XYZ file of C-alpha atoms in Angstrom:
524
model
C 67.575 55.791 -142.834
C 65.543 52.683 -143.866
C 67.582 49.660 -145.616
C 66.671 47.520 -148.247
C 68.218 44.195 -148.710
C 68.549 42.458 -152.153
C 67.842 38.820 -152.237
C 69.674 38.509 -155.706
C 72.991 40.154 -154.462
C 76.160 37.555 -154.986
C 77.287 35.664 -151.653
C 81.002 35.014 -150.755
C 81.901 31.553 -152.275
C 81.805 28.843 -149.868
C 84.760 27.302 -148.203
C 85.815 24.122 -148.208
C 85.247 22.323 -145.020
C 85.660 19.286 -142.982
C 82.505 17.947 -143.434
C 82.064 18.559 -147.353
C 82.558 16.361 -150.066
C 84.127 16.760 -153.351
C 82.099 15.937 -156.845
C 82.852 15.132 -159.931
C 82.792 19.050 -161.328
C 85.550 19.999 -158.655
C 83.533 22.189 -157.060
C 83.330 22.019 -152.692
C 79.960 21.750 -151.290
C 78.933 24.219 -148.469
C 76.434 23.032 -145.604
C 73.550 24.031 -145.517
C 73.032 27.904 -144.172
C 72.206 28.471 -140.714
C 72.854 24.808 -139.634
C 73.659 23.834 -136.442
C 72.807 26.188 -133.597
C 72.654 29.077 -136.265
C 69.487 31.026 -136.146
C 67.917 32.483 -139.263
C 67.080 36.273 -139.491
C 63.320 36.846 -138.734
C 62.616 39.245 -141.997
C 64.277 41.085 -144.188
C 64.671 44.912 -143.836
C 61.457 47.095 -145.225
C 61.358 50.821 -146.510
C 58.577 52.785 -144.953
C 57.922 54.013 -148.108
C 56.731 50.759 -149.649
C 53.999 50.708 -146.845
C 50.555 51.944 -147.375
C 49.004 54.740 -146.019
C 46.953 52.221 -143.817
C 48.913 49.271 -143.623
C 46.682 45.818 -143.152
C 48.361 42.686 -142.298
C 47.438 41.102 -145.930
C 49.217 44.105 -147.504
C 51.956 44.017 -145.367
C 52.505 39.874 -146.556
C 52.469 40.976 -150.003
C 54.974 43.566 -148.880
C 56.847 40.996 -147.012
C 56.897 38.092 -149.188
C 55.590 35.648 -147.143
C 52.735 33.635 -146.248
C 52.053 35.129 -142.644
C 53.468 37.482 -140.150
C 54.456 36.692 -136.655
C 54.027 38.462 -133.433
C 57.372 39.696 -133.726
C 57.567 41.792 -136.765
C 57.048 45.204 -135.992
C 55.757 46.512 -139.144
C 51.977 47.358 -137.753
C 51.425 51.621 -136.761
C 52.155 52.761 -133.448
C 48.606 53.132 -131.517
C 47.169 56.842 -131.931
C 48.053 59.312 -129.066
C 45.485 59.857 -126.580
C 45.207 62.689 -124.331
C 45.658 62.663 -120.322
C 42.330 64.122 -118.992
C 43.370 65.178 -115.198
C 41.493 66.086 -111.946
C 41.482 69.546 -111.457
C 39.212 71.592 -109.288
C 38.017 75.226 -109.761
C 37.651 78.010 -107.705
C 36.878 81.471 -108.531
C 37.534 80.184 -111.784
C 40.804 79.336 -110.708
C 42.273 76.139 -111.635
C 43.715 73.687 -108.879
C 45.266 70.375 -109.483
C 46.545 67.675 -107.518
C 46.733 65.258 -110.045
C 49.285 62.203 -109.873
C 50.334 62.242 -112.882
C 50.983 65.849 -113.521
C 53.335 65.479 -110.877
C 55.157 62.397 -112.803
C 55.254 63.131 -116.364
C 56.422 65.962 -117.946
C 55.064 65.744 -120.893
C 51.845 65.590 -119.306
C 51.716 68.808 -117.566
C 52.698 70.528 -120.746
C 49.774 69.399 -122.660
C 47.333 69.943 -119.168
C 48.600 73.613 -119.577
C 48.828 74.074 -123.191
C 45.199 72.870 -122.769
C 43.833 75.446 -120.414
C 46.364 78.584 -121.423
C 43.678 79.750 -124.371
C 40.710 80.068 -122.295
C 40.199 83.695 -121.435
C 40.516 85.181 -118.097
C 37.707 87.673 -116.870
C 38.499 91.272 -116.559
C 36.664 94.055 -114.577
C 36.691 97.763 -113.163
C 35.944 98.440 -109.694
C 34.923 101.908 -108.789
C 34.659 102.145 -104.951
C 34.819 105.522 -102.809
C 33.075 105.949 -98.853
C 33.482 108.352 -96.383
C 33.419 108.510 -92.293
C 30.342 110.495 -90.802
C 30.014 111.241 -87.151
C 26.903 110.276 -85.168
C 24.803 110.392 -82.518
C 22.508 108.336 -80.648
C 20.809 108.416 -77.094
C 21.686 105.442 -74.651
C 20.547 104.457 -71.375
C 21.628 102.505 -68.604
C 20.397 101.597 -65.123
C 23.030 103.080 -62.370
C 22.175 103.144 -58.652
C 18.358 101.812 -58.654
C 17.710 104.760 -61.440
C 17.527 104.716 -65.209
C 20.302 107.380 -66.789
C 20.319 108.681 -70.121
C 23.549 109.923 -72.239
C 24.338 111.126 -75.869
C 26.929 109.507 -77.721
C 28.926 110.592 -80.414
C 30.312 107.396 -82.884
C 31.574 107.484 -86.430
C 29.998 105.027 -89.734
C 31.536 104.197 -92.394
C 28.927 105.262 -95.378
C 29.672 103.599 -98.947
C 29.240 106.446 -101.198
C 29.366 104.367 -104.405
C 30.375 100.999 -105.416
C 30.423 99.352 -108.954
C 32.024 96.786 -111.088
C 32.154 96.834 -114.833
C 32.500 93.595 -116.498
C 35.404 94.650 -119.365
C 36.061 90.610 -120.381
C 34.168 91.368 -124.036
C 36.845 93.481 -125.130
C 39.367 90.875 -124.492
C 40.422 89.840 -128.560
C 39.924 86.574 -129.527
C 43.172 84.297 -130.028
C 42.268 82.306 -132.897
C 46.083 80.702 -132.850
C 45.608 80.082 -129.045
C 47.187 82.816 -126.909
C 51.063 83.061 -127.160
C 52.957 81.835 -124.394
C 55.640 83.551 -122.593
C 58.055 83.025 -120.005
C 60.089 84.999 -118.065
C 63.847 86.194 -119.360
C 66.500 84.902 -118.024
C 67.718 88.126 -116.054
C 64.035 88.861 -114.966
C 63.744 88.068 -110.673
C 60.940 84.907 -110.467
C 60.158 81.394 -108.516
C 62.440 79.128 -110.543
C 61.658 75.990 -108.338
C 63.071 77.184 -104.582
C 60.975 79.228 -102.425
C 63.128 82.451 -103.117
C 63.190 84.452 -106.325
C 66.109 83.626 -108.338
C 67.956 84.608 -111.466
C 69.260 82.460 -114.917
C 72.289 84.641 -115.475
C 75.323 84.161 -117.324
C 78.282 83.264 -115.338
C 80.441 85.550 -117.202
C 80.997 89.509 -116.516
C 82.172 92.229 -119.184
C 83.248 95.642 -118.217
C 82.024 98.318 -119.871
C 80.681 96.483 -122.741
C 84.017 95.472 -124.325
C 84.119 91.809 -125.050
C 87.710 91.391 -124.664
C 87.092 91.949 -120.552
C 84.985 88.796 -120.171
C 85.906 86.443 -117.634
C 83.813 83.763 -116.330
C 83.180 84.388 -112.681
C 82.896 80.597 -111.692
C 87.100 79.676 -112.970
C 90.344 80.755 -111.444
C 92.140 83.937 -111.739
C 94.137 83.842 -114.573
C 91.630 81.368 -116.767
C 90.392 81.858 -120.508
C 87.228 84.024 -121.078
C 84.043 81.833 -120.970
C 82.929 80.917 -124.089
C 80.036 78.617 -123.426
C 76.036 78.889 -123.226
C 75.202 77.883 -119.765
C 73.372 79.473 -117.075
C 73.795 80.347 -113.568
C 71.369 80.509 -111.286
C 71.768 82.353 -108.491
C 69.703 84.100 -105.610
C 68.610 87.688 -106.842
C 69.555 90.842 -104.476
C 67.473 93.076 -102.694
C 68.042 95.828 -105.355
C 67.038 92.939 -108.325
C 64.203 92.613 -106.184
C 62.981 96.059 -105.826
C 64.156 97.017 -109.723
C 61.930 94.363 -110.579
C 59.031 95.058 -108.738
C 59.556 98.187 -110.333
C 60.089 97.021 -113.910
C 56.331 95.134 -113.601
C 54.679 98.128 -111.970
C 55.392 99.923 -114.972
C 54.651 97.725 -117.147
C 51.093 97.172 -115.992
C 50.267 100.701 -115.682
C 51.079 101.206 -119.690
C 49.869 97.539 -120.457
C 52.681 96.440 -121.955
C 52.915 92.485 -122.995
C 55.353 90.678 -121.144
C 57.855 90.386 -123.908
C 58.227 94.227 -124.826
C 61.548 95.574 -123.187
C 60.646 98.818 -121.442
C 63.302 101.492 -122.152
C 66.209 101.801 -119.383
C 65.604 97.697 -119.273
C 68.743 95.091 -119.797
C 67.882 92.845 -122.698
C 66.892 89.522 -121.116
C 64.812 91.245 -118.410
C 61.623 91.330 -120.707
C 59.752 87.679 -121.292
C 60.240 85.540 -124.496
C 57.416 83.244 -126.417
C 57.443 79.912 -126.668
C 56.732 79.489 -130.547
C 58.355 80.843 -133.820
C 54.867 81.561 -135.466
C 53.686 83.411 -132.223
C 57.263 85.701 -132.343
C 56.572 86.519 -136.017
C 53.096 87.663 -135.531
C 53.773 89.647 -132.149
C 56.776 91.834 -133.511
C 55.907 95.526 -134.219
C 52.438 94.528 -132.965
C 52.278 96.304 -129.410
C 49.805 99.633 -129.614
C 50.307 103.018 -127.477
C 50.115 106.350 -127.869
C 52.428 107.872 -130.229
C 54.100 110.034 -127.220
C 54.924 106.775 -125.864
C 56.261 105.476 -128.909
C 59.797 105.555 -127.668
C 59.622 103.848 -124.204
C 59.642 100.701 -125.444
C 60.626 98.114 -128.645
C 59.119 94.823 -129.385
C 60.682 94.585 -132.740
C 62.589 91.379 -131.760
C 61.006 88.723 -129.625
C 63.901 86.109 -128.138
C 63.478 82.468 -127.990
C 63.226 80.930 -124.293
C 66.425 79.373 -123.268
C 64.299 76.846 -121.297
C 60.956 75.385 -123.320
C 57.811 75.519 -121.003
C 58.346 71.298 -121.679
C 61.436 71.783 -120.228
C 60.351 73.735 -117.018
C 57.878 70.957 -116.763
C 60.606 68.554 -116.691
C 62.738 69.839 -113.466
C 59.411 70.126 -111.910
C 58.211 66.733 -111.972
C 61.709 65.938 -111.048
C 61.981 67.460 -108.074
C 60.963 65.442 -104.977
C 59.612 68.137 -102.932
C 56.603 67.765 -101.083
C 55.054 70.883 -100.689
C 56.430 72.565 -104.373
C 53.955 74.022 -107.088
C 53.820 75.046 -110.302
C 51.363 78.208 -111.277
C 50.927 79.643 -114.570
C 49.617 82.995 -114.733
C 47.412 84.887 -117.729
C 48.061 88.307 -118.075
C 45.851 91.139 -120.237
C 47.534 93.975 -122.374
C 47.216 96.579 -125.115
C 45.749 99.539 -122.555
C 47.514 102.626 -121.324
C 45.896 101.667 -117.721
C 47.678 104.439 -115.827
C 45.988 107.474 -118.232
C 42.551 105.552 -118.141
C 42.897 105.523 -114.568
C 43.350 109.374 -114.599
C 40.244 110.034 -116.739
C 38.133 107.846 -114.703
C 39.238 109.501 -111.212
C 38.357 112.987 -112.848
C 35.273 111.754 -114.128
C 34.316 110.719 -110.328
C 35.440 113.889 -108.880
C 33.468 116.168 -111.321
C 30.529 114.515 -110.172
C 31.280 112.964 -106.476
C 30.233 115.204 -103.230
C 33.004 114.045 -101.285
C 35.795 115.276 -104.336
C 39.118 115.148 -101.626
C 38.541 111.950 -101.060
C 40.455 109.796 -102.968
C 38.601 106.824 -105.213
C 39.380 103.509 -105.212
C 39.788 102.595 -108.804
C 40.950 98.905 -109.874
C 41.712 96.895 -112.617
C 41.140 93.058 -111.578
C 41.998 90.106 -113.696
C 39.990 87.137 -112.421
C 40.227 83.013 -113.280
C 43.968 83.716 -114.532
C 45.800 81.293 -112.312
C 46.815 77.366 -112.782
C 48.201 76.025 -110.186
C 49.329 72.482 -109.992
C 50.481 70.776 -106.818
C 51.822 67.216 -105.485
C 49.196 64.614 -104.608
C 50.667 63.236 -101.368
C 48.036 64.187 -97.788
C 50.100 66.943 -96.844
C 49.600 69.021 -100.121
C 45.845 68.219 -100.036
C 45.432 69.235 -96.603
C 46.920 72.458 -96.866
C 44.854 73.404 -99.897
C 41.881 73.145 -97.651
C 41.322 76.481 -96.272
C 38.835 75.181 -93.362
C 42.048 73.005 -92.279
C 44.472 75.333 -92.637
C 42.554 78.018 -90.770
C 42.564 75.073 -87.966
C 46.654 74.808 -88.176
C 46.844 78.206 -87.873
C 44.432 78.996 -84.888
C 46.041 75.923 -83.579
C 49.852 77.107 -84.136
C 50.797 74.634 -85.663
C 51.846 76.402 -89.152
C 53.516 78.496 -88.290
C 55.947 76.963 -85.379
C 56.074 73.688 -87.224
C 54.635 73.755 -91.341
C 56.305 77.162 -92.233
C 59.475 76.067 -91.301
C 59.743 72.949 -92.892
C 58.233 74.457 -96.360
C 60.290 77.712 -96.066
C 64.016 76.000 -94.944
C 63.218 71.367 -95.013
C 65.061 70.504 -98.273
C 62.148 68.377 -99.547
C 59.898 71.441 -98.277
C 58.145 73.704 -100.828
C 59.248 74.874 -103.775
C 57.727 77.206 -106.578
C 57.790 77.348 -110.334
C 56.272 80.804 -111.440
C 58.302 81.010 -115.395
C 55.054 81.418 -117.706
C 52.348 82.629 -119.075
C 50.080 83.097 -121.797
C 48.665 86.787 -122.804
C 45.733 88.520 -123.925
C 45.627 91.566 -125.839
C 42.850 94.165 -125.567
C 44.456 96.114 -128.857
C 47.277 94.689 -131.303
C 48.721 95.806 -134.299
C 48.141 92.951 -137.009
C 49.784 92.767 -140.182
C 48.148 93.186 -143.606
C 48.134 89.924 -145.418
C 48.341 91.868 -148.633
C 51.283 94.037 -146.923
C 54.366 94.161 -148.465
C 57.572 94.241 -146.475
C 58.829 98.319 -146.780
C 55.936 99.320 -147.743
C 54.349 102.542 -146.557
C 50.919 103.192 -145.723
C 50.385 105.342 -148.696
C 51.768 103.152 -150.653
C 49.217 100.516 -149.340
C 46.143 103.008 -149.669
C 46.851 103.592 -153.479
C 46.115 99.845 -154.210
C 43.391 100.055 -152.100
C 40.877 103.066 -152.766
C 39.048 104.782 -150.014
C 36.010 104.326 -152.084
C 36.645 100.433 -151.882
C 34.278 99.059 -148.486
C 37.190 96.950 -147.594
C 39.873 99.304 -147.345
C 40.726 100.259 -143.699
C 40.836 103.710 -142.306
C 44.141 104.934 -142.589
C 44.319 106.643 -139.358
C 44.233 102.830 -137.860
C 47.362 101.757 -140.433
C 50.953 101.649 -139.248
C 54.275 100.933 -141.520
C 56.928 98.400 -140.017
C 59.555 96.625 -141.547
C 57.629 93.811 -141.952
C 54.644 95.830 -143.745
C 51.691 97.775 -143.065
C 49.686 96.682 -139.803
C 45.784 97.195 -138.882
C 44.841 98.175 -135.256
C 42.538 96.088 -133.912
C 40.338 96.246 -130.868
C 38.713 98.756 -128.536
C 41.130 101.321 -127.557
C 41.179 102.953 -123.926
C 39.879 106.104 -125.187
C 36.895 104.934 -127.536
C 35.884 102.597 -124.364
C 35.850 105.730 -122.179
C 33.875 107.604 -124.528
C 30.930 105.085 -124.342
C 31.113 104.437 -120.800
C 31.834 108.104 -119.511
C 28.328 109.335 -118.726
C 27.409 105.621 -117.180
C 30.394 106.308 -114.689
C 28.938 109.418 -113.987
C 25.685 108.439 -113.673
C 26.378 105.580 -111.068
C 28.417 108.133 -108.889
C 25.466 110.639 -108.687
C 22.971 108.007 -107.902
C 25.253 106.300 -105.305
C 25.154 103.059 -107.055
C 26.021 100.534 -105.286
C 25.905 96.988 -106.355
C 27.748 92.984 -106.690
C 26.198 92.832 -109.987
C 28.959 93.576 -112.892
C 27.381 96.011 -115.571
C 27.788 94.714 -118.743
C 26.357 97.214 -120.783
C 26.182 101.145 -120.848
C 23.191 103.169 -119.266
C 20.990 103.608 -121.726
C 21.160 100.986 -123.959
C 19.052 98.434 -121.625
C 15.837 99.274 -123.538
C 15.394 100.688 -126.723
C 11.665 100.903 -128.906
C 13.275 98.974 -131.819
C 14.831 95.421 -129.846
C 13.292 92.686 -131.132
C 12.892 93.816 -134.485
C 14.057 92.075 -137.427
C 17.021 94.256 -138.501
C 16.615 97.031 -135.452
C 20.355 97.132 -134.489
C 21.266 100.074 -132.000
C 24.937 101.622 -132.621
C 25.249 101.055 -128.838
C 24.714 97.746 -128.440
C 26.970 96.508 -131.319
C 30.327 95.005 -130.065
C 32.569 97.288 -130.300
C 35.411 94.985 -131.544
C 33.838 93.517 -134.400
């Protein structure tokens, strides 16, 4: 808190000195202040709430009382904050940096990644089945001074259909930027070694009754734990393998990273970064009302660790080969009963139905990855040299080693995220907390163009919520018979379809208010 001193506040009385004479009223005269080797304050103190809004130097004289300011006063604004723009390079629409200064300052790589975590990732079905057919052909050689002719029998690999479906328009828009997560604490990750590794706490209760806890790290004998820290520790084969699990699971019924799957232990599922983006992403997860049970996202946790912070030990570590990737995930799909509906859509029309389809949901230009500027990073992030080191053997008798086991080896950070939802439940501004969807509809008629259709209305505790976006099964609906259609004609082609068959050419395109049901966005 500012000071202001007073210039008309009463001073001690002076003392009598050695140097001071007496007059003729009695009274002692002081020296003269500040005399000697005494040096006078530079200004007096200023409240920052007497400056203007834009402070200019003659303002800040009247402000100051004098005639002119010196170099020393520091009364003029701060210069404004400029952003870092770093080198980054992108492949596959992956982004690769081995920027200095990223490496250095922490606050820096927060902002690079805060700065590339909104920009949407691509996403894409691949439909892909073959099937092996034997052959035969004639060959001859020349044996012996003669020419002799034999029939061989060979198999070839015949691609019976292969397609990719560009889904990245039904990806909702994030108007707030996407939210960012990071992993819980309990959850098995890359927390800067190059093992996975777990923030636990390093206390242990038995059978949930608080009076058994006992920190793990003191003597036998000692007081329960009471404080907040973590532990990190190496995570078990069987962390490993539940967690592999856990995320399976989790992508097959497109859950977001920070819903906790039922059979979970809180602090397995991911928290978000920012209050705002925890308020707007409770109750907001969408599946199928059978499914309504496996999971709860009606409290979102803080981090324990900030992304800022993550950045932080990164940049402080003086690894050599170490990284730090951010990954961008896409949710709100039940991809395991699309999946299902897709393979029996192939097989009703596919020759070769026992054969299995390939079927694949691929989420492309998703990854940041930001590594140290020294050679040796550099060179192995050219894949021409690396393939070298490796025909070469030198990776893996001498490079490997040193990056799995050298203490200033490599080193990964893998802790966040942002998301992308494909649905979301999204609260009614006009909601009211415990209020029902009946409720709702009565102040809004069904007569009224703006009220919503009630089958896409939800109560929570925190009010009614609209479903936005292109579910799973209105997408299959539209894109059913093109699926269909591309397996009967043996389609194969690179080129992503972006539209369904069909809807290429219409009579009316290019007419001034000709708008085809099909070709409207489906998310609008």
């Amino acid at each position: 808190m500012s000071q202001k001193s007073d210039s008309n506040a009463a001073s001690p009385p002076p003392q009598p000195t050695a140097s001071s004479s007496p007059l003729d009223d009695g009274v002692v005269q002081s020296p003269p202040p500040f005399a000697g080797s005494q040096t006078p304050p530079r200004s007096r103190l200023i409240d920052i709430d007497d400056l203007p809004d834009d402070p200019s130097r003659v303002s800040l004289d009247a402000i100051v009382g004098k005639g002119e300011l010196t170099e020393l006063d520091p009364l003029l604004p701060p210069p404004e904050f400029s952003t870092y723009d770093a080198d980054y390079t992108v492949t596959n629409g992956n982004i690769v940096s081995h920027d200095p200064h990223l490496n250095k300052d922490g606050e820096a790589l927060y902002r690079f990644l805060l700065s590339h975590a909104s920009t949407q990732p691509t996403f894409a079905l691949r439909c892909h089945s073959s099937h092996e057919e034997w052959r035969t052909r004639q060959v001859s050689r020349y044996e012996d001074g003669r020419t002799v002719s034999s029939t061989e029998t060979y198999t070839e690999t015949v691609v019976d259909f292969d397609f990719t479906i560009d889904l990245s328009r039904y990806i909702l828009p994030e108007p707030n930027g996407a939210p960012i997560w990071l992993v819980g604490d309990k959850d098995v990750s890359y927390r800067g070694r190059r093992h996975r590794e777990i923030d636990s706490s390093p206390t242990v209760v038995v059978d949930n009754d608080p009076s058994t806890q006992r920190d793990l790290e003191a003597q036998p004998g000692a007081l329960p734990c009471t404080s907040k820290r973590s532990w990190r520790r190496t995570a078990t084969k069987l962390e490993k393998k539940a967690s592999e699990s856990w995320q399976s699971r989790r992508e097959q019924y497109g859950f977001a990273p920070w819903v906790l799957i039922r059979g979970q232990i809180p602090g397995m599922e991911a928290s978000v970064e920012t209050v705002e983006a925890r308020n707007r992403l409770e109750y907001s997860t969408n599946t199928a009302p059978e499914h309504a049970d496996r999971y709860t996202d009606s409290s979102i946790s803080a981090p324990t660790l900030s992304l800022r912070a993550w950045a932080d030990e990164y940049c402080a570590s003086p690894r050599l080969l170490k990284e730090f990737t951010f990954d961008k995930v896409v949710y709100g799909w039940n991809f395991s009963a699309l999946r299902q509906a897709i393979d029996t859509a192939i097989r009703t029309n596919y020759v070769h139905s026992d054969k299995q389809p390939s079927i694949e949901f691929s989420v492309g230009a998703n990854i940041i990855t930001v590594k140290p500027s020294n050679t040796f990073s550099r060179m192995l992030s050219n894949k021409w040299i690396l393939f070298l080191l490796w025909i070469t053997l030198i990776y893996p008798l001498f490079i490997w080693p040193f990056k799995r086991f050298g203490p200033r080896g490599g080193g990964t950070w893998r802790i966040a995220g942002s998301a992308f939802a494909l649905t979301r439940w999204e609260r009614l501004e006009d909601s009211v907390p415990g209020e029902s969807v009946d409720q709702y509809n009565e102040r809004h008629p069904s007569s009224s163009t703006t009220a919503p259709d009630k089958r896409l209305l939800k109560a929570t505790p925190k009010g009614v919520s609209k479903l936005v976006g292109t579910r799973e099964g209105e997408w299959f609906a539209q894109w059913e018979d093109t699926i269909a259609s591309c397996v009967r004609q043996r389609h194969v082609s690179p080129v992503p379809i972006n539209q369904p068959m069909g809807t290429f050419a219409t009579a009316g395109i290019g007419l001034d208010g000709y708008y085809p049901p099909a070709l409207v966005n489906p998310i609008a």
